[in-house]
mmCIF file of C-alpha atoms and ligand atoms in Angstrom:
data_model
loop_
_atom_site.group_PDB
_atom_site.id
_atom_site.type_symbol
_atom_site.label_atom_id
_atom_site.label_comp_id
_atom_site.label_asym_id
_atom_site.label_seq_id
_atom_site.Cartn_x
_atom_site.Cartn_y
_atom_site.Cartn_z
ATOM 1 C CA MET A 14 130.740 62.885 154.495
ATOM 2 C CA ALA A 15 134.273 64.296 154.225
ATOM 3 C CA ARG A 16 135.392 67.870 153.555
ATOM 4 C CA ILE A 17 135.498 68.747 149.857
ATOM 5 C CA ALA A 18 138.928 68.177 148.287
ATOM 6 C CA SER A 19 140.802 71.278 147.152
ATOM 7 C CA GLU A 20 140.918 70.227 143.486
ATOM 8 C CA GLU A 21 137.172 69.548 143.402
ATOM 9 C CA MET A 22 136.546 72.887 145.096
ATOM 10 C CA LYS A 23 138.586 74.684 142.428
ATOM 11 C CA GLU A 24 136.534 73.034 139.697
ATOM 12 C CA ARG A 25 133.303 73.994 141.447
ATOM 13 C CA LEU A 26 134.337 77.652 141.666
ATOM 14 C CA ALA A 27 134.641 78.028 137.870
ATOM 15 C CA VAL A 28 131.312 79.860 137.390
ATOM 16 C CA TYR A 29 129.881 80.727 140.797
ATOM 17 C CA PHE A 30 126.527 82.468 140.407
ATOM 18 C CA ILE A 31 125.095 84.504 143.303
ATOM 19 C CA MET A 32 121.491 85.670 143.406
ATOM 20 C CA GLY A 33 118.519 86.590 145.554
ATOM 21 C CA SER A 34 115.045 87.847 144.719
ATOM 22 C CA GLN A 35 116.372 91.426 144.586
ATOM 23 C CA ASN A 36 118.765 90.810 141.711
ATOM 24 C CA SER A 37 116.270 90.404 138.891
ATOM 25 C CA GLU A 38 112.859 91.663 137.820
ATOM 26 C CA ARG A 39 112.133 88.083 136.793
ATOM 27 C CA PRO A 40 111.393 85.171 139.160
ATOM 28 C CA ALA A 41 114.676 84.000 140.681
ATOM 29 C CA ALA A 42 113.954 80.368 139.786
ATOM 30 C CA ASP A 43 113.546 81.214 136.079
ATOM 31 C CA VAL A 44 116.862 83.067 135.994
ATOM 32 C CA LEU A 45 118.636 80.341 137.949
ATOM 33 C CA LYS A 46 117.320 77.584 135.681
ATOM 34 C CA GLU A 47 118.618 79.372 132.594
ATOM 35 C CA ALA A 48 121.960 80.011 134.306
ATOM 36 C CA LEU A 49 122.241 76.337 135.227
ATOM 37 C CA ASP A 50 121.466 75.422 131.628
ATOM 38 C CA GLY A 51 124.371 77.669 130.623
ATOM 39 C CA GLY A 52 126.864 75.870 132.847
ATOM 40 C CA VAL A 53 126.909 77.472 136.310
ATOM 41 C CA THR A 54 129.036 75.252 138.576
ATOM 42 C CA LEU A 55 128.128 76.613 142.041
ATOM 43 C CA PHE A 56 125.261 78.740 143.350
ATOM 44 C CA GLN A 57 124.972 81.074 146.333
ATOM 45 C CA PHE A 58 121.583 82.114 147.711
ATOM 46 C CA ARG A 59 122.105 85.727 148.843
ATOM 47 C CA GLU A 60 118.873 87.342 149.986
ATOM 48 C CA LYS A 61 119.929 90.805 151.062
ATOM 49 C CA GLY A 62 118.938 94.464 150.929
ATOM 50 C CA ALA A 63 115.925 96.663 151.612
ATOM 51 C CA ASN A 64 113.280 94.398 150.076
ATOM 52 C CA ALA A 65 114.858 91.086 151.007
ATOM 53 C CA LEU A 66 112.531 88.245 151.932
ATOM 54 C CA LYS A 67 112.604 87.127 155.543
ATOM 55 C CA GLY A 68 111.520 84.164 157.636
ATOM 56 C CA ALA A 69 109.286 81.567 155.992
ATOM 57 C CA GLU A 70 109.253 83.348 152.611
ATOM 58 C CA LYS A 71 113.036 83.430 152.517
ATOM 59 C CA GLU A 72 113.240 79.751 153.418
ATOM 60 C CA ALA A 73 110.638 78.827 150.801
ATOM 61 C CA LEU A 74 112.630 80.578 148.064
ATOM 62 C CA ALA A 75 115.829 78.919 149.273
ATOM 63 C CA ARG A 76 114.163 75.509 149.084
ATOM 64 C CA GLN A 77 112.787 76.224 145.603
ATOM 65 C CA LEU A 78 116.233 77.209 144.320
ATOM 66 C CA GLN A 79 117.765 74.235 146.120
ATOM 67 C CA ARG A 80 115.442 71.837 144.262
ATOM 68 C CA LEU A 81 116.664 73.290 140.977
ATOM 69 C CA CYS A 82 120.330 73.090 141.976
ATOM 70 C CA ARG A 83 119.905 69.476 143.053
ATOM 71 C CA ALA A 84 118.331 68.594 139.694
ATOM 72 C CA TYR A 85 121.511 69.874 138.036
ATOM 73 C CA GLY A 86 123.930 68.427 140.600
ATOM 74 C CA VAL A 87 125.119 71.908 141.521
ATOM 75 C CA PRO A 88 125.841 72.675 145.207
ATOM 76 C CA LEU A 89 123.915 75.502 146.902
ATOM 77 C CA ILE A 90 125.728 77.770 149.353
ATOM 78 C CA VAL A 91 123.773 80.064 151.708
ATOM 79 C CA ASN A 92 125.139 83.578 152.253
ATOM 80 C CA ASP A 93 125.441 84.784 155.877
ATOM 81 C CA ASP A 94 122.532 82.788 157.317
ATOM 82 C CA VAL A 95 124.039 79.710 158.988
ATOM 83 C CA GLU A 96 120.753 78.696 160.613
ATOM 84 C CA LEU A 97 118.974 78.688 157.237
ATOM 85 C CA ALA A 98 121.761 76.602 155.733
ATOM 86 C CA LEU A 99 121.346 74.040 158.500
ATOM 87 C CA ALA A 100 117.519 74.117 158.298
ATOM 88 C CA ILE A 101 117.466 73.288 154.594
ATOM 89 C CA ASP A 102 120.564 71.065 154.654
ATOM 90 C CA ALA A 103 122.359 73.310 152.167
ATOM 91 C CA ASP A 104 125.734 72.277 150.800
ATOM 92 C CA GLY A 105 127.559 75.141 152.451
ATOM 93 C CA VAL A 106 127.761 78.655 153.868
ATOM 94 C CA HIS A 107 129.599 81.826 152.859
ATOM 95 C CA VAL A 108 130.549 84.378 155.522
ATOM 96 C CA GLY A 109 132.438 87.661 155.371
ATOM 97 C CA GLN A 110 134.675 89.466 157.817
ATOM 98 C CA ASP A 111 131.686 91.143 159.522
ATOM 99 C CA ASP A 112 129.565 87.982 159.771
ATOM 100 C CA GLU A 113 129.542 85.116 162.240
ATOM 101 C CA ASP A 114 133.085 84.007 163.109
ATOM 102 C CA ALA A 115 134.295 81.496 160.513
ATOM 103 C CA ARG A 116 135.721 79.119 163.126
ATOM 104 C CA ARG A 117 132.359 79.018 164.881
ATOM 105 C CA VAL A 118 130.597 78.460 161.536
ATOM 106 C CA ARG A 119 132.907 75.533 160.775
ATOM 107 C CA GLU A 120 132.000 73.987 164.136
ATOM 108 C CA LYS A 121 128.294 74.358 163.346
ATOM 109 C CA ILE A 122 128.306 73.059 159.764
ATOM 110 C CA GLY A 123 130.646 70.073 160.058
ATOM 111 C CA ASP A 124 131.946 69.041 156.636
ATOM 112 C CA LYS A 125 129.709 71.330 154.580
ATOM 113 C CA ILE A 126 131.494 73.784 152.275
ATOM 114 C CA LEU A 127 132.725 76.929 154.045
ATOM 115 C CA GLY A 128 133.532 80.040 152.027
ATOM 116 C CA VAL A 129 135.050 83.120 153.646
ATOM 117 C CA SER A 130 135.617 86.593 152.184
ATOM 118 C CA ALA A 131 139.236 87.782 152.359
ATOM 119 C CA HIS A 132 140.795 91.035 151.183
ATOM 120 C CA ASN A 133 144.469 90.413 151.961
ATOM 121 C CA ALA A 134 146.960 87.695 152.917
ATOM 122 C CA GLU A 135 146.326 88.112 156.645
ATOM 123 C CA GLU A 136 142.587 87.518 156.255
ATOM 124 C CA ALA A 137 143.267 84.662 153.853
ATOM 125 C CA ARG A 138 145.550 82.911 156.378
ATOM 126 C CA ALA A 139 142.985 83.417 159.153
ATOM 127 C CA ALA A 140 140.264 81.952 156.924
ATOM 128 C CA ILE A 141 142.409 78.904 156.213
ATOM 129 C CA GLU A 142 143.095 78.473 159.954
ATOM 130 C CA ALA A 143 139.354 78.712 160.629
ATOM 131 C CA GLY A 144 138.648 75.890 158.192
ATOM 132 C CA ALA A 145 137.613 77.641 154.961
ATOM 133 C CA ASP A 146 137.324 75.520 151.816
ATOM 134 C CA TYR A 147 137.673 78.566 149.576
ATOM 135 C CA ILE A 148 138.046 82.314 149.862
ATOM 136 C CA GLY A 149 136.115 84.977 147.947
ATOM 137 C CA VAL A 150 138.361 87.906 147.041
ATOM 138 C CA GLY A 151 137.014 91.267 145.971
ATOM 139 C CA PRO A 152 135.597 93.511 144.840
ATOM 140 C CA ILE A 153 138.120 93.171 142.060
ATOM 141 C CA TYR A 154 136.308 95.729 139.892
ATOM 142 C CA PRO A 155 133.649 98.318 140.838
ATOM 143 C CA THR A 156 130.272 96.759 141.585
ATOM 144 C CA ARG A 157 126.719 98.054 141.918
ATOM 145 C CA SER A 158 125.426 94.840 143.467
ATOM 146 C CA LYS A 159 126.694 95.336 147.032
ATOM 147 C CA ASP A 160 125.731 98.487 148.960
ATOM 148 C CA ASP A 161 128.625 98.346 151.435
ATOM 149 C CA ALA A 162 131.310 97.151 149.026
ATOM 150 C CA SER A 163 134.854 98.291 149.743
ATOM 151 C CA GLU A 164 137.023 99.894 147.063
ATOM 152 C CA ALA A 165 137.853 97.772 144.032
ATOM 153 C CA GLN A 166 141.289 96.156 144.399
ATOM 154 C CA GLY A 167 142.043 95.146 140.818
ATOM 155 C CA PRO A 168 143.316 91.694 139.779
ATOM 156 C CA GLY A 169 146.732 92.439 141.311
ATOM 157 C CA VAL A 170 145.406 91.355 144.719
ATOM 158 C CA LEU A 171 144.954 87.821 143.357
ATOM 159 C CA ARG A 172 148.512 87.712 142.065
ATOM 160 C CA HIS A 173 149.752 89.081 145.388
ATOM 161 C CA LEU A 174 147.911 86.371 147.367
ATOM 162 C CA ARG A 175 149.415 83.619 145.212
ATOM 163 C CA GLU A 176 152.891 85.193 145.531
ATOM 164 C CA GLN A 177 152.411 85.148 149.315
ATOM 165 C CA GLY A 178 151.975 81.364 149.143
ATOM 166 C CA ILE A 179 148.191 81.260 149.542
ATOM 167 C CA THR A 180 147.163 78.058 147.765
ATOM 168 C CA ILE A 181 143.554 77.702 148.963
ATOM 169 C CA PRO A 182 140.911 77.767 146.173
ATOM 170 C CA ILE A 183 140.113 81.396 145.318
ATOM 171 C CA VAL A 184 137.076 82.848 143.608
ATOM 172 C CA ALA A 185 137.263 86.434 142.358
ATOM 173 C CA ILE A 186 134.198 88.640 142.841
ATOM 174 C CA GLY A 187 132.990 92.137 142.030
ATOM 175 C CA GLY A 188 132.326 93.657 138.614
ATOM 176 C CA ILE A 189 133.370 90.532 136.764
ATOM 177 C CA THR A 190 132.168 90.151 133.192
ATOM 178 C CA VAL A 191 133.038 87.996 130.213
ATOM 179 C CA ASP A 192 135.474 90.735 129.170
ATOM 180 C CA ASN A 193 137.604 90.669 132.324
ATOM 181 C CA ALA A 194 137.182 87.020 133.403
ATOM 182 C CA THR A 195 140.389 85.995 131.629
ATOM 183 C CA ALA A 196 142.404 88.603 133.537
ATOM 184 C CA VAL A 197 141.281 87.375 136.973
ATOM 185 C CA ILE A 198 141.954 83.715 136.161
ATOM 186 C CA GLU A 199 145.380 84.578 134.784
ATOM 187 C CA ALA A 200 146.049 86.547 137.984
ATOM 188 C CA GLY A 201 145.448 83.457 140.128
ATOM 189 C CA ALA A 202 141.729 82.931 140.703
ATOM 190 C CA ASP A 203 140.243 79.488 140.174
ATOM 191 C CA GLY A 204 136.880 80.872 139.172
ATOM 192 C CA VAL A 205 134.630 83.896 138.903
ATOM 193 C CA SER A 206 131.701 84.797 141.099
ATOM 194 C CA VAL A 207 129.064 87.051 139.578
ATOM 195 C CA ILE A 208 125.663 88.544 140.252
ATOM 196 C CA SER A 209 124.824 91.072 137.523
ATOM 197 C CA ALA A 210 126.786 89.475 134.666
ATOM 198 C CA ILE A 211 124.208 86.671 134.746
ATOM 199 C CA ALA A 212 121.177 87.983 136.691
ATOM 200 C CA SER A 213 120.937 91.175 134.618
ATOM 201 C CA ALA A 214 121.854 89.597 131.306
ATOM 202 C CA PRO A 215 119.153 89.511 128.598
ATOM 203 C CA GLU A 216 119.943 85.799 128.245
ATOM 204 C CA PRO A 217 121.295 84.290 131.477
ATOM 205 C CA LYS A 218 122.010 80.975 129.750
ATOM 206 C CA ALA A 219 124.209 82.576 127.108
ATOM 207 C CA ALA A 220 125.902 84.761 129.750
ATOM 208 C CA ALA A 221 126.753 81.777 131.935
ATOM 209 C CA ALA A 222 128.014 79.801 128.946
ATOM 210 C CA ALA A 223 130.234 82.676 127.832
ATOM 211 C CA LEU A 224 131.722 82.990 131.340
ATOM 212 C CA ALA A 225 132.307 79.240 131.502
ATOM 213 C CA ALA A 226 134.096 79.294 128.150
ATOM 214 C CA ALA A 227 136.266 82.254 129.198
ATOM 215 C CA VAL A 228 137.254 80.618 132.505
ATOM 216 C CA ARG A 229 138.042 77.276 130.891
ATOM 217 C CA ALA A 230 140.080 78.924 128.127
ATOM 218 C CA ALA A 231 142.126 80.946 130.634
ATOM 219 C CA GLY A 232 142.664 78.347 133.340
ATOM 220 C CA PRO A 233 144.827 75.257 133.705
ATOM 221 C CA ARG A 234 141.859 72.850 133.739
HETATM 222 C C1 LIG B 328 131.980 84.188 146.783
HETATM 223 C C2 LIG B 328 131.727 85.374 147.639
HETATM 224 N N1 LIG B 328 132.752 86.186 147.936
HETATM 225 C C3 LIG B 328 132.539 87.281 148.699
HETATM 226 C C4 LIG B 328 131.270 87.561 149.177
HETATM 227 C C5 LIG B 328 131.016 88.765 150.045
HETATM 228 O O1 LIG B 328 130.699 88.382 151.377
HETATM 229 P P1 LIG B 328 130.507 89.523 152.494
HETATM 230 O O2 LIG B 328 131.747 90.317 152.523
HETATM 231 O O3 LIG B 328 130.079 88.879 153.751
HETATM 232 O O4 LIG B 328 129.340 90.412 151.924
HETATM 233 P P2 LIG B 328 127.806 89.996 151.673
HETATM 234 O O5 LIG B 328 127.752 89.183 150.411
HETATM 235 O O6 LIG B 328 127.330 89.209 152.847
HETATM 236 O O7 LIG B 328 127.087 91.296 151.523
HETATM 237 C C6 LIG B 328 130.239 86.681 148.843
HETATM 238 N N2 LIG B 328 128.982 86.883 149.259
HETATM 239 N N3 LIG B 328 130.488 85.592 148.082
HETATM 240 C C1 TZP B 329 128.593 90.095 147.013
HETATM 241 C C2 TZP B 329 129.778 90.856 146.601
HETATM 242 N N1 TZP B 329 130.902 90.859 147.368
HETATM 243 C C3 TZP B 329 131.887 91.595 146.854
HETATM 244 S S1 TZP B 329 131.437 92.334 145.404
HETATM 245 C C4 TZP B 329 129.891 91.617 145.471
HETATM 246 C C5 TZP B 329 128.862 91.848 144.433
HETATM 247 C C6 TZP B 329 129.185 91.200 143.112
HETATM 248 O O1 TZP B 329 128.178 91.482 142.179
HETATM 249 P P1 TZP B 329 128.487 91.837 140.654
HETATM 250 O O2 TZP B 329 128.962 90.577 140.018
HETATM 251 O O3 TZP B 329 127.172 92.277 140.084
HETATM 252 O O4 TZP B 329 129.513 92.929 140.642
HETATM 253 MG MG1 MG B 330 128.276 88.399 154.465
#
């Protein structure tokens, strides 16, 4: 297996849904299935927070969601937990600045997809050096889905990164909705990453489809 090509990565980032059991009152698998039906292109399993599942229960949920993703041909990325990603043979891992060192993660996961959070050009360049396939940039807008989120940066940070010559695939995250998705793509993101815009939507399928349409209409694809 070879590393994912940059162009394919950009396509995959179009509608990047993130969820764990804490993000919906409904069973995670039900929400994910509807989101996949709506056109989600990449999924991140992020089991985090006070009531997060641990150990065998966490792995069982990851495997259940992985089965669904595989049925739709959508890659599954594990947030933070490199050992879980390896145990279930996930398609990739996402780590932030306070997580396991990205270079070390790249060594552990071989050619699997590596996503790294970056907030500025310096972190973006370090992520690229470490072997990231994409960077997650945000929060772009205020979010209620991450307890320790830093201050919202606005879409200008995306434009700034592109102006600084950062060409790696970028996904924008934090407070993204169908109403502001166009702005982040026009500012330089290749896709949008969302939790609540899909997980809290009355109809996750319709929400995912609306995001997909907005991204495709705004982007160069
Ligand atoms: C696509 C994407 N971008 C950014 C993040 C945030 O990662 P991190 O800063 O490590 O925070 P946690 O999600 O671990 O709380 C992400 N998960 N995904
Ligand atoms: C995980 C994460 N990292 C930065 S903001 C965020 C939460 C995004 O959730 P929402 O789409 O509900 O704002
Ligand atoms: Mg993290």
